[in-house]
């Protein structure tokens, strides 16, 4: 596997999570579209390091002023890092959802799972339909 | 199914105004209502600092009046005696133009709804009460009134009109040029004002903890014109239901169906102040035996304010634990933009109601530290 941080390595789910694959690791978060829909984020519950998720499991929770929303694991794997900055600065998710507002890094167990996800162009088309 | 449901939703007379201002519309109490415009946080803070305009036309304004003897001697006492059969407040004691919060009771003393009852200010309309009930239960409330209040009075519903609330510290300055009479009103007083040959109600009230007014306007060009004139003021922004909820929660005000329901009495809801001394003495309201007993001996649970001590909000339904035992439940909870942290209300065992009492809030199965807090979270700004 090659280590690259390019758009080609970023995938999107229909639930508005993004995941950037680098080696056997993947960084995930929620998309700009999702962050805008949620409005002012006031709390993020990121997963604990060591937790193991199957693709589609409840992985994190984003609380906006009004409601709590589940965030699902975009790929199966084990959490090896979580974004502690969101604890004190949950608004980072509104400001920079697809960069500084990342939620966690997972060591994924099945790279083929990205085949079921959308690339950037497909995701933008998907959002237009909503 | 979803499409069918949305087709059955009613629109308020201000629907087009909401769309024009970019409101995000959602189903609420059978209506398509704006949940937010520019964002809940910004709208909440704007209302606390300036003035926010809320469309509350989905609620249940109505007039209850005597069939005979309107404006005659003893008319107010007669209509009050009828309404007092189903509410525990002293309606007879209201002065002309004065309003009061009260509750509709079932036979067990449970709360069927909360409502504001106002005595009309006009001499010729004594024997008429202006009542606003909650939108979600207005049909049930009105059916109850028609069933219980004998054939001596009539109920005229007014939910086909425009009902708006202008709330915030700048509300009075905004409204005064339009209605000088309104600016002189004190909290919970009303004026019956006239414009373009139309007569309508202005009450100094609201449900945000801020100074403000509610206007019941005709559903025509005059009414719409007044709303548009208010919105054209730089100090006013349209505000959605999201901020309405966070404002009233910070103000410690109960929301029917959440902090009050038919299974809770007004003593449990900490609303015993709605019963005046005279009514306690008479004990002639529905569920009086139970309520009197709770007033004397206390209730098993009480509504309190709750402060989560961590950043995670405790939403409605969150269990409250002490030493691993369930002692209560959150009935309203979220983030308070003015408090800059999570706030909640809920019911808790009577021996744990002291502010500062440490509790665990079971947010998504995990115990998070919290404490019982004094209400309101934000001091009200009413014009007394």
Coordinates of N, CA, C and O in Angstrom, one line a residue, chain B residues 159-325:
Chain B
X159 N -57.8 30.6 15.6 CA -56.5 30.1 15.1 C -56.4 30.2 13.6 O -55.4 29.7 13.0
X160 N -57.4 30.9 13.0 CA -57.2 31.2 11.5 C -56.6 32.6 11.4 O -56.3 33.0 10.2
X161 N -56.2 33.2 12.5 CA -55.6 34.5 12.4 C -54.1 34.4 12.5 O -53.5 33.3 12.6
X162 N -53.4 35.6 12.4 CA -52.0 35.6 12.6 C -51.7 35.9 14.1 O -52.3 36.8 14.7
X163 N -50.9 35.0 14.7 CA -50.5 35.2 16.1 C -48.9 35.3 16.1 O -48.3 34.3 15.7
X164 N -48.4 36.4 16.5 CA -46.9 36.5 16.5 C -46.5 37.0 17.9 O -47.2 37.7 18.6
X165 N -45.2 36.6 18.2 CA -44.6 37.1 19.5 C -43.4 37.9 19.1 O -42.5 37.4 18.4
X166 N -43.3 39.1 19.6 CA -42.1 39.9 19.4 C -41.4 39.9 20.8 O -42.0 40.4 21.8
X167 N -40.2 39.4 20.8 CA -39.6 39.2 22.1 C -38.1 39.7 22.1 O -37.4 39.5 21.2
X168 N -37.8 40.3 23.3 CA -36.4 40.7 23.4 C -36.3 42.1 24.0 O -37.3 42.9 24.0
X169 N -35.1 42.6 24.5 CA -35.0 43.9 25.1 C -35.4 45.0 24.3 O -35.7 46.1 24.8
X170 N -35.3 44.9 22.9 CA -35.7 46.0 22.1 C -37.1 46.0 21.5 O -37.5 46.8 20.7
X171 N -37.9 45.0 22.0 CA -39.2 44.8 21.5 C -40.1 46.0 21.8 O -40.9 46.4 20.9
X172 N -40.0 46.6 22.9 CA -40.9 47.7 23.3 C -40.5 48.9 22.4 O -41.5 49.6 21.9
X173 N -39.3 49.2 22.1 CA -38.9 50.3 21.3 C -39.3 50.1 19.9 O -39.7 51.0 19.2
X174 N -39.4 48.8 19.4 CA -39.8 48.5 18.1 C -41.3 48.7 17.9 O -41.8 49.3 16.9
X175 N -42.1 48.3 18.9 CA -43.5 48.3 18.8 C -44.2 49.6 19.1 O -45.2 50.0 18.5
X176 N -43.5 50.5 19.9 CA -44.1 51.7 20.3 C -44.6 52.7 19.2 O -45.7 53.2 19.2
X177 N -43.7 52.9 18.1 CA -44.2 53.7 17.0 C -45.4 53.2 16.3 O -46.2 54.0 15.8
X178 N -45.6 51.9 16.3 CA -46.8 51.3 15.7 C -48.0 51.4 16.6 O -49.1 51.7 16.2
X179 N -47.8 51.0 17.9 CA -48.9 51.0 18.8 C -48.4 51.6 20.2 O -48.0 50.9 21.0
X180 N -48.6 52.9 20.3 CA -48.1 53.6 21.5 C -48.7 53.0 22.8 O -48.1 52.9 23.8
X181 N -50.0 52.5 22.7 CA -50.6 51.9 23.9 C -49.9 50.7 24.4 O -49.8 50.4 25.6
X182 N -49.3 49.9 23.4 CA -48.6 48.7 23.8 C -47.4 49.0 24.7 O -47.1 48.3 25.6
X183 N -46.7 50.0 24.3 CA -45.4 50.4 25.1 C -45.7 50.7 26.5 O -44.8 50.5 27.4
X184 N -46.9 51.1 26.8 CA -47.2 51.4 28.2 C -47.7 50.2 29.1 O -47.8 50.3 30.3
X185 N -47.9 49.1 28.4 CA -48.4 48.0 29.1 C -47.4 47.4 30.1 O -46.2 47.4 29.8
X186 N -47.8 46.8 31.2 CA -46.9 46.1 32.1 C -47.1 44.6 31.7 O -48.0 44.2 31.0
X187 N -46.2 43.8 32.3 CA -46.2 42.3 32.0 C -47.5 41.7 32.3 O -48.1 42.0 33.4
X188 N -48.0 40.9 31.4 CA -49.3 40.2 31.5 C -50.5 41.1 31.5 O -51.5 40.8 32.1
X189 N -50.4 42.2 30.8 CA -51.5 43.1 30.6 C -51.8 43.2 29.1 O -50.8 43.1 28.3
X190 N -53.0 43.5 28.7 CA -53.3 43.6 27.3 C -54.0 44.9 26.9 O -54.6 45.6 27.8
X191 N -53.9 45.2 25.7 CA -54.6 46.4 25.1 C -55.4 45.9 23.9 O -54.9 44.9 23.2
X192 N -56.5 46.5 23.6 CA -57.3 46.2 22.4 C -57.1 47.4 21.5 O -57.7 48.4 21.7
X193 N -56.2 47.2 20.5 CA -55.9 48.4 19.7 C -56.5 48.4 18.4 O -57.1 47.4 17.9
X194 N -56.5 49.5 17.7 CA -57.1 49.6 16.4 C -56.2 50.2 15.4 O -55.3 51.0 15.6
X195 N -56.3 49.6 14.2 CA -55.5 50.1 13.0 C -56.2 49.8 11.7 O -56.7 48.7 11.6
X196 N -56.3 50.7 10.9 CA -57.0 50.5 9.6 C -58.4 49.9 9.7 O -58.8 49.1 9.0
X197 N -59.1 50.4 10.8 CA -60.4 49.9 11.0 C -60.5 48.5 11.6 O -61.6 48.0 11.8
X198 N -59.4 47.9 11.9 CA -59.4 46.5 12.5 C -59.0 46.7 13.9 O -58.2 47.5 14.3
X199 N -59.6 45.8 14.7 CA -59.3 45.8 16.2 C -58.6 44.6 16.5 O -59.0 43.5 16.1
X200 N -57.5 44.6 17.3 CA -56.9 43.4 17.7 C -56.2 43.5 19.0 O -55.9 44.5 19.5
X201 N -55.8 42.3 19.5 CA -55.3 42.1 20.9 C -53.7 42.3 20.8 O -53.1 41.6 20.0
X202 N -53.2 43.1 21.8 CA -51.8 43.1 22.0 C -51.6 42.8 23.5 O -52.2 43.5 24.4
X203 N -50.9 41.7 23.8 CA -50.6 41.4 25.2 C -49.1 41.5 25.5 O -48.3 41.2 24.6
X204 N -48.7 42.0 26.7 CA -47.3 42.1 27.0 C -46.9 40.8 27.7 O -47.1 40.6 28.9
X205 N -46.5 39.8 26.9 CA -46.2 38.5 27.4 C -45.4 37.8 26.4 O -44.9 38.4 25.4
X206 N -45.1 36.5 26.6 CA -44.3 35.7 25.7 C -43.8 34.5 26.5 O -44.2 34.3 27.6
X207 N -42.9 33.8 25.9 CA -42.4 32.6 26.5 C -40.9 32.4 26.3 O -40.5 31.3 26.0
X208 N -40.2 33.5 26.5 CA -38.7 33.4 26.2 C -37.9 33.9 27.4 O -36.7 33.8 27.5
X209 N -38.6 34.5 28.4 CA -37.9 35.1 29.6 C -37.6 36.5 29.3 O -37.1 37.2 30.2
X210 N -37.9 37.0 28.1 CA -37.6 38.4 27.7 C -38.9 39.2 27.8 O -40.0 38.7 27.7
X211 N -38.7 40.5 27.9 CA -39.8 41.4 27.7 C -40.3 41.2 26.3 O -39.6 40.9 25.3
X212 N -41.6 41.5 26.1 CA -42.1 41.3 24.7 C -43.6 41.3 24.6 O -44.3 41.6 25.6
X213 N -44.1 41.1 23.4 CA -45.6 41.2 23.1 C -46.0 40.1 22.3 O -45.3 39.5 21.5
X214 N -47.3 39.7 22.5 CA -48.0 38.8 21.5 C -49.1 39.6 20.9 O -49.9 40.3 21.5
X215 N -49.2 39.5 19.5 CA -50.2 40.2 18.8 C -51.1 39.2 18.0 O -50.5 38.4 17.3
X216 N -52.4 39.3 18.2 CA -53.3 38.5 17.5 C -53.9 39.4 16.4 O -54.6 40.3 16.7
X217 N -53.5 39.1 15.2 CA -53.8 40.0 14.0 C -54.7 39.3 13.0 O -54.7 38.1 12.9
X218 N -55.5 40.1 12.3 CA -56.3 39.5 11.3 C -55.5 38.9 10.2 O -54.4 39.4 9.8
X219 N -56.0 37.9 9.6 CA -55.4 37.2 8.4 C -55.8 37.9 7.2 O -56.6 37.4 6.4
X220 N -55.2 39.2 7.0 CA -55.5 39.9 5.8 C -54.3 40.9 5.6 O -53.3 40.8 6.2
X221 N -54.5 41.8 4.7 CA -53.4 42.7 4.3 C -53.0 43.6 5.5 O -51.8 43.9 5.6
X222 N -53.9 44.0 6.3 CA -53.6 44.8 7.5 C -52.7 43.9 8.4 O -51.6 44.4 8.9
X223 N -53.1 42.7 8.8 CA -52.3 41.9 9.6 C -50.9 41.6 9.1 O -49.9 41.7 9.7
X224 N -50.9 41.2 7.8 CA -49.6 40.9 7.1 C -48.7 42.1 7.0 O -47.5 42.0 7.2
X225 N -49.4 43.3 6.8 CA -48.6 44.5 6.7 C -47.9 44.9 8.0 O -46.8 45.3 8.0
X226 N -48.6 44.6 9.2 CA -48.0 44.8 10.5 C -46.8 43.9 10.7 O -45.7 44.4 11.1
X227 N -46.9 42.7 10.3 CA -45.8 41.7 10.5 C -44.6 42.2 9.6 O -43.5 42.2 10.1
X228 N -44.9 42.5 8.4 CA -43.9 42.9 7.5 C -43.2 44.2 8.0 O -42.0 44.4 7.9
X229 N -44.0 45.1 8.5 CA -43.4 46.4 9.1 C -42.5 46.1 10.2 O -41.4 46.7 10.4
X230 N -42.9 45.1 11.1 CA -42.0 44.8 12.2 C -40.7 44.1 11.7 O -39.6 44.5 12.2
X231 N -40.9 43.3 10.8 CA -39.7 42.6 10.2 C -38.7 43.5 9.5 O -37.6 43.2 9.3
X232 N -39.3 44.6 9.0 CA -38.5 45.6 8.2 C -37.6 46.4 9.2 O -36.6 47.0 8.7
X233 N -37.9 46.3 10.5 CA -37.0 47.0 11.5 C -35.7 46.3 11.6 O -35.7 45.1 11.8
X234 N -34.6 47.1 11.6 CA -33.3 46.5 11.7 C -33.0 45.7 13.0 O -32.2 44.9 13.1
X235 N -33.8 46.1 14.0 CA -33.6 45.4 15.3 C -34.3 44.1 15.4 O -34.2 43.4 16.4
X236 N -35.1 43.8 14.4 CA -36.0 42.6 14.4 C -35.5 41.5 13.4 O -35.2 41.9 12.3
X237 N -35.4 40.3 13.9 CA -35.2 39.2 12.9 C -36.2 38.1 13.1 O -36.7 37.9 14.3
X238 N -36.6 37.3 12.1 CA -37.5 36.2 12.3 C -36.8 35.1 13.0 O -35.6 34.8 12.7
X239 N -37.4 34.5 13.9 CA -36.8 33.4 14.8 C -37.6 32.1 14.7 O -38.9 32.2 14.7
X240 N -37.0 31.0 14.6 CA -37.6 29.7 14.4 C -37.9 29.0 15.8 O -37.6 29.5 16.8
X241 N -38.5 27.8 15.6 CA -38.9 27.0 16.8 C -37.7 26.5 17.6 O -37.8 26.3 18.8
X242 N -36.6 26.4 16.9 CA -35.4 25.9 17.6 C -35.0 26.8 18.7 O -34.8 26.4 19.9
X243 N -34.9 28.1 18.4 CA -34.5 29.1 19.4 C -35.6 29.3 20.4 O -35.3 29.6 21.6
X244 N -36.8 29.2 19.9 CA -38.0 29.3 20.9 C -37.8 28.3 22.0 O -38.0 28.6 23.2
X245 N -37.4 27.1 21.7 CA -37.3 26.0 22.6 C -36.1 26.3 23.6 O -36.2 26.2 24.8
X246 N -34.9 26.7 23.0 CA -33.8 27.0 23.9 C -34.0 28.2 24.8 O -33.5 28.2 25.9
X247 N -34.7 29.2 24.3 CA -35.0 30.4 25.1 C -35.9 30.1 26.3 O -35.6 30.5 27.4
X248 N -37.0 29.3 26.0 CA -37.9 29.0 27.1 C -37.3 28.0 28.1 O -37.5 28.1 29.3
X249 N -36.4 27.2 27.6 CA -35.7 26.3 28.5 C -34.8 27.0 29.5 O -34.8 26.8 30.7
X250 N -34.0 28.0 28.9 CA -33.1 28.8 29.8 C -33.9 29.6 30.8 O -33.5 29.9 31.9
X251 N -35.1 30.0 30.4 CA -36.0 30.8 31.2 C -36.7 29.9 32.2 O -37.5 30.4 33.1
X252 N -36.5 28.6 32.2 CA -37.1 27.7 33.1 C -38.6 27.4 32.9 O -39.3 27.0 33.8
X253 N -39.1 27.7 31.7 CA -40.5 27.6 31.4 C -40.9 26.2 30.9 O -40.2 25.7 30.0
X254 N -41.9 25.7 31.4 CA -42.4 24.3 31.0 C -42.9 24.3 29.6 O -43.6 25.2 29.2
X255 N -42.6 23.2 28.9 CA -43.2 22.9 27.6 C -44.2 21.8 27.7 O -43.9 20.7 28.2
X256 N -45.5 22.1 27.3 CA -46.5 21.0 27.4 C -46.1 19.8 26.6 O -45.6 19.9 25.5
X257 N -46.3 18.6 27.1 CA -46.0 17.4 26.4 C -44.6 16.9 26.7 O -44.2 15.8 26.4
X258 N -43.8 17.8 27.4 CA -42.4 17.4 27.8 C -42.3 17.6 29.3 O -42.1 16.6 30.0
X259 N -42.4 18.8 29.8 CA -42.2 19.1 31.2 C -43.5 19.0 32.0 O -43.5 19.1 33.2
X260 N -44.6 19.0 31.2 CA -45.9 18.8 31.8 C -46.7 17.8 31.0 O -46.6 17.8 29.8
X261 N -47.5 17.0 31.7 CA -48.4 16.1 30.9 C -49.5 15.6 31.9 O -49.4 15.9 33.1
X262 N -50.5 14.9 31.4 CA -51.6 14.5 32.2 C -51.2 13.6 33.4 O -52.0 13.4 34.4
X263 N -50.0 13.0 33.4 CA -49.6 12.1 34.5 C -49.0 12.9 35.6 O -48.7 12.4 36.7
X264 N -48.7 14.2 35.4 CA -48.1 15.0 36.5 C -49.1 16.1 37.0 O -49.8 16.7 36.2
X265 N -49.0 16.3 38.3 CA -49.9 17.4 38.8 C -49.1 18.7 38.8 O -47.9 18.7 38.6
X266 N -49.8 19.8 39.0 CA -49.1 21.1 39.0 C -48.2 21.2 40.2 O -47.2 22.0 40.1
X267 N -48.4 20.5 41.3 CA -47.5 20.5 42.4 C -46.2 19.8 42.0 O -45.1 20.4 42.2
X268 N -46.3 18.7 41.3 CA -45.1 18.0 40.8 C -44.3 18.9 39.8 O -43.1 18.9 39.8
X269 N -45.1 19.6 39.0 CA -44.5 20.5 38.0 C -43.9 21.8 38.6 O -43.4 22.6 37.9
X270 N -44.1 22.0 39.9 CA -43.6 23.2 40.6 C -44.4 24.4 40.1 O -43.8 25.5 39.9
X271 N -45.7 24.2 39.8 CA -46.5 25.3 39.3 C -47.6 25.7 40.3 O -48.6 26.2 40.0
X272 N -47.4 25.4 41.6 CA -48.4 25.6 42.6 C -48.8 27.1 42.7 O -49.9 27.4 43.1
X273 N -47.9 28.0 42.2 CA -48.3 29.4 42.2 C -49.5 29.7 41.3 O -50.0 30.8 41.4
X274 N -49.8 28.8 40.4 CA -51.0 29.1 39.6 C -52.3 29.0 40.4 O -53.4 29.5 39.9
X275 N -52.3 28.4 41.6 CA -53.5 28.3 42.4 C -53.4 29.5 43.4 O -52.5 29.5 44.3
X276 N -54.3 30.4 43.3 CA -54.3 31.5 44.3 C -55.0 31.0 45.6 O -55.7 30.0 45.6
X277 N -54.7 31.7 46.7 CA -55.2 31.4 48.0 C -56.7 31.0 48.0 O -57.2 30.1 48.6
X278 N -57.5 31.9 47.3 CA -59.0 31.7 47.3 C -59.4 30.4 46.8 O -60.3 29.7 47.3
X279 N -58.7 29.9 45.7 CA -59.0 28.6 45.1 C -58.5 27.5 46.0 O -59.2 26.4 46.1
X280 N -57.4 27.7 46.7 CA -56.9 26.6 47.6 C -58.0 26.4 48.7 O -58.3 25.3 49.1
X281 N -58.5 27.6 49.2 CA -59.5 27.5 50.3 C -60.7 26.8 49.8 O -61.3 26.0 50.5
X282 N -61.2 27.1 48.6 CA -62.4 26.5 48.1 C -62.2 25.1 47.6 O -63.1 24.3 47.7
X283 N -61.0 24.8 47.2 CA -60.6 23.4 46.7 C -61.7 22.8 45.8 O -62.2 21.7 46.1
X284 N -62.2 23.6 44.8 CA -63.3 23.2 44.0 C -62.9 22.9 42.6 O -63.7 23.0 41.7
X285 N -61.6 22.6 42.3 CA -61.2 22.4 41.0 C -61.0 20.9 40.8 O -60.9 20.1 41.7
X286 N -60.9 20.4 39.5 CA -60.7 18.9 39.3 C -59.4 18.4 39.9 O -58.4 19.1 39.9
X287 N -59.5 17.3 40.6 CA -58.3 16.7 41.2 C -57.9 17.4 42.5 O -56.8 17.3 43.0
X288 N -58.8 18.2 43.1 CA -58.5 19.1 44.2 C -58.0 18.2 45.4 O -57.1 18.6 46.1
X289 N -58.6 17.0 45.6 CA -58.2 16.2 46.8 C -56.7 15.8 46.7 O -56.0 16.0 47.6
X290 N -56.3 15.4 45.5 CA -54.9 15.0 45.3 C -54.0 16.2 45.4 O -52.9 16.1 46.1
X291 N -54.4 17.3 44.8 CA -53.5 18.5 44.8 C -53.4 19.1 46.2 O -52.3 19.4 46.6
X292 N -54.5 19.1 46.9 CA -54.5 19.6 48.3 C -53.6 18.7 49.2 O -52.8 19.2 50.0
X293 N -53.7 17.4 49.0 CA -52.8 16.5 49.7 C -51.3 16.8 49.4 O -50.5 16.8 50.3
X294 N -51.0 16.9 48.1 CA -49.6 17.2 47.8 C -49.1 18.5 48.3 O -48.0 18.7 48.6
X295 N -50.0 19.5 48.3 CA -49.6 20.8 48.8 C -49.3 20.7 50.3 O -48.4 21.4 50.8
X296 N -50.0 19.9 51.0 CA -49.8 19.7 52.5 C -48.6 18.8 52.8 O -47.7 19.1 53.5
X297 N -48.6 17.7 52.1 CA -47.6 16.6 52.5 C -46.5 16.5 51.5 O -45.6 15.7 51.7
X298 N -46.5 17.2 50.4 CA -45.5 17.1 49.4 C -45.7 16.0 48.4 O -46.5 15.1 48.7
X299 N -45.1 16.2 47.2 CA -45.3 15.1 46.2 C -44.0 14.3 46.2 O -43.0 14.7 46.7
X300 N -44.1 13.1 45.6 CA -43.0 12.2 45.6 C -41.9 12.6 44.6 O -40.7 12.4 44.9
X301 N -42.2 13.4 43.6 CA -41.2 13.9 42.7 C -41.5 15.4 42.4 O -42.7 15.8 42.5
X302 N -40.5 16.1 42.0 CA -40.7 17.5 41.6 C -39.8 17.9 40.4 O -38.8 17.3 40.2
X303 N -40.3 18.9 39.7 CA -39.6 19.4 38.6 C -38.4 20.3 39.1 O -38.7 21.2 40.0
X304 N -37.3 20.1 38.5 CA -36.1 21.0 38.9 C -35.3 21.3 37.7 O -35.5 20.8 36.6
X305 N -34.4 22.3 37.9 CA -33.4 22.6 36.9 C -32.2 21.7 37.0 O -32.0 21.2 38.1
X306 N -31.6 21.4 35.9 CA -30.4 20.5 35.9 C -29.3 21.1 35.1 O -29.5 21.5 34.0
X307 N -28.1 21.1 35.7 CA -26.9 21.5 35.0 C -26.0 20.3 34.7 O -25.4 19.8 35.7
X308 N -25.8 19.9 33.5 CA -24.8 18.9 33.2 C -23.4 19.6 33.5 O -23.2 20.7 33.1
X309 N -22.5 18.9 34.2 CA -21.2 19.6 34.5 C -20.2 19.3 33.4 O -19.2 20.0 33.4
X310 N -20.5 18.4 32.5 CA -19.6 18.2 31.4 C -20.3 18.9 30.2 O -21.4 19.4 30.3
X311 N -19.7 18.8 29.0 CA -20.2 19.5 27.9 C -21.3 18.8 27.2 O -22.1 19.4 26.5
X312 N -21.5 17.5 27.4 CA -22.5 16.7 26.7 C -23.9 17.1 27.2 O -24.2 17.1 28.4
X313 N -24.8 17.6 26.3 CA -26.1 17.9 26.7 C -26.9 16.6 27.2 O -26.6 15.5 26.7
X314 N -27.8 16.8 28.1 CA -28.6 15.7 28.6 C -30.0 16.0 28.0 O -30.7 16.9 28.4
X315 N -30.4 15.2 27.0 CA -31.7 15.4 26.3 C -32.8 14.8 27.0 O -32.7 14.0 27.9
X316 N -34.0 15.1 26.5 CA -35.3 14.5 27.0 C -35.2 13.0 27.1 O -34.7 12.4 26.1
X317 N -35.6 12.4 28.2 CA -35.5 11.0 28.3 C -34.3 10.5 29.0 O -34.2 9.3 29.4
X318 N -33.3 11.3 29.2 CA -32.1 10.9 29.9 C -32.4 10.5 31.4 O -33.0 11.3 32.1
X319 N -32.0 9.3 31.8 CA -32.3 9.0 33.2 C -31.3 9.7 34.2 O -30.2 9.9 33.8
X320 N -31.9 10.0 35.3 CA -31.1 10.6 36.4 C -30.8 9.6 37.5 O -31.7 8.9 37.9
X321 N -29.5 9.3 37.8 CA -29.2 8.3 38.8 C -28.4 9.0 39.9 O -27.7 10.0 39.8
X322 N -28.6 8.4 41.1 CA -27.7 8.7 42.3 C -27.3 7.3 42.9 O -28.2 6.5 43.1
X323 N -26.0 7.1 43.1 CA -25.5 5.9 43.6 C -26.1 4.7 42.8 O -26.4 3.6 43.3
X324 N -26.2 4.8 41.5 CA -26.6 3.7 40.6 C -28.1 3.5 40.6 O -28.5 2.5 39.9
X325 N -28.8 4.3 41.3 CA -30.3 4.0 41.4 C -31.0 5.2 40.6 O -30.6 6.3 40.7

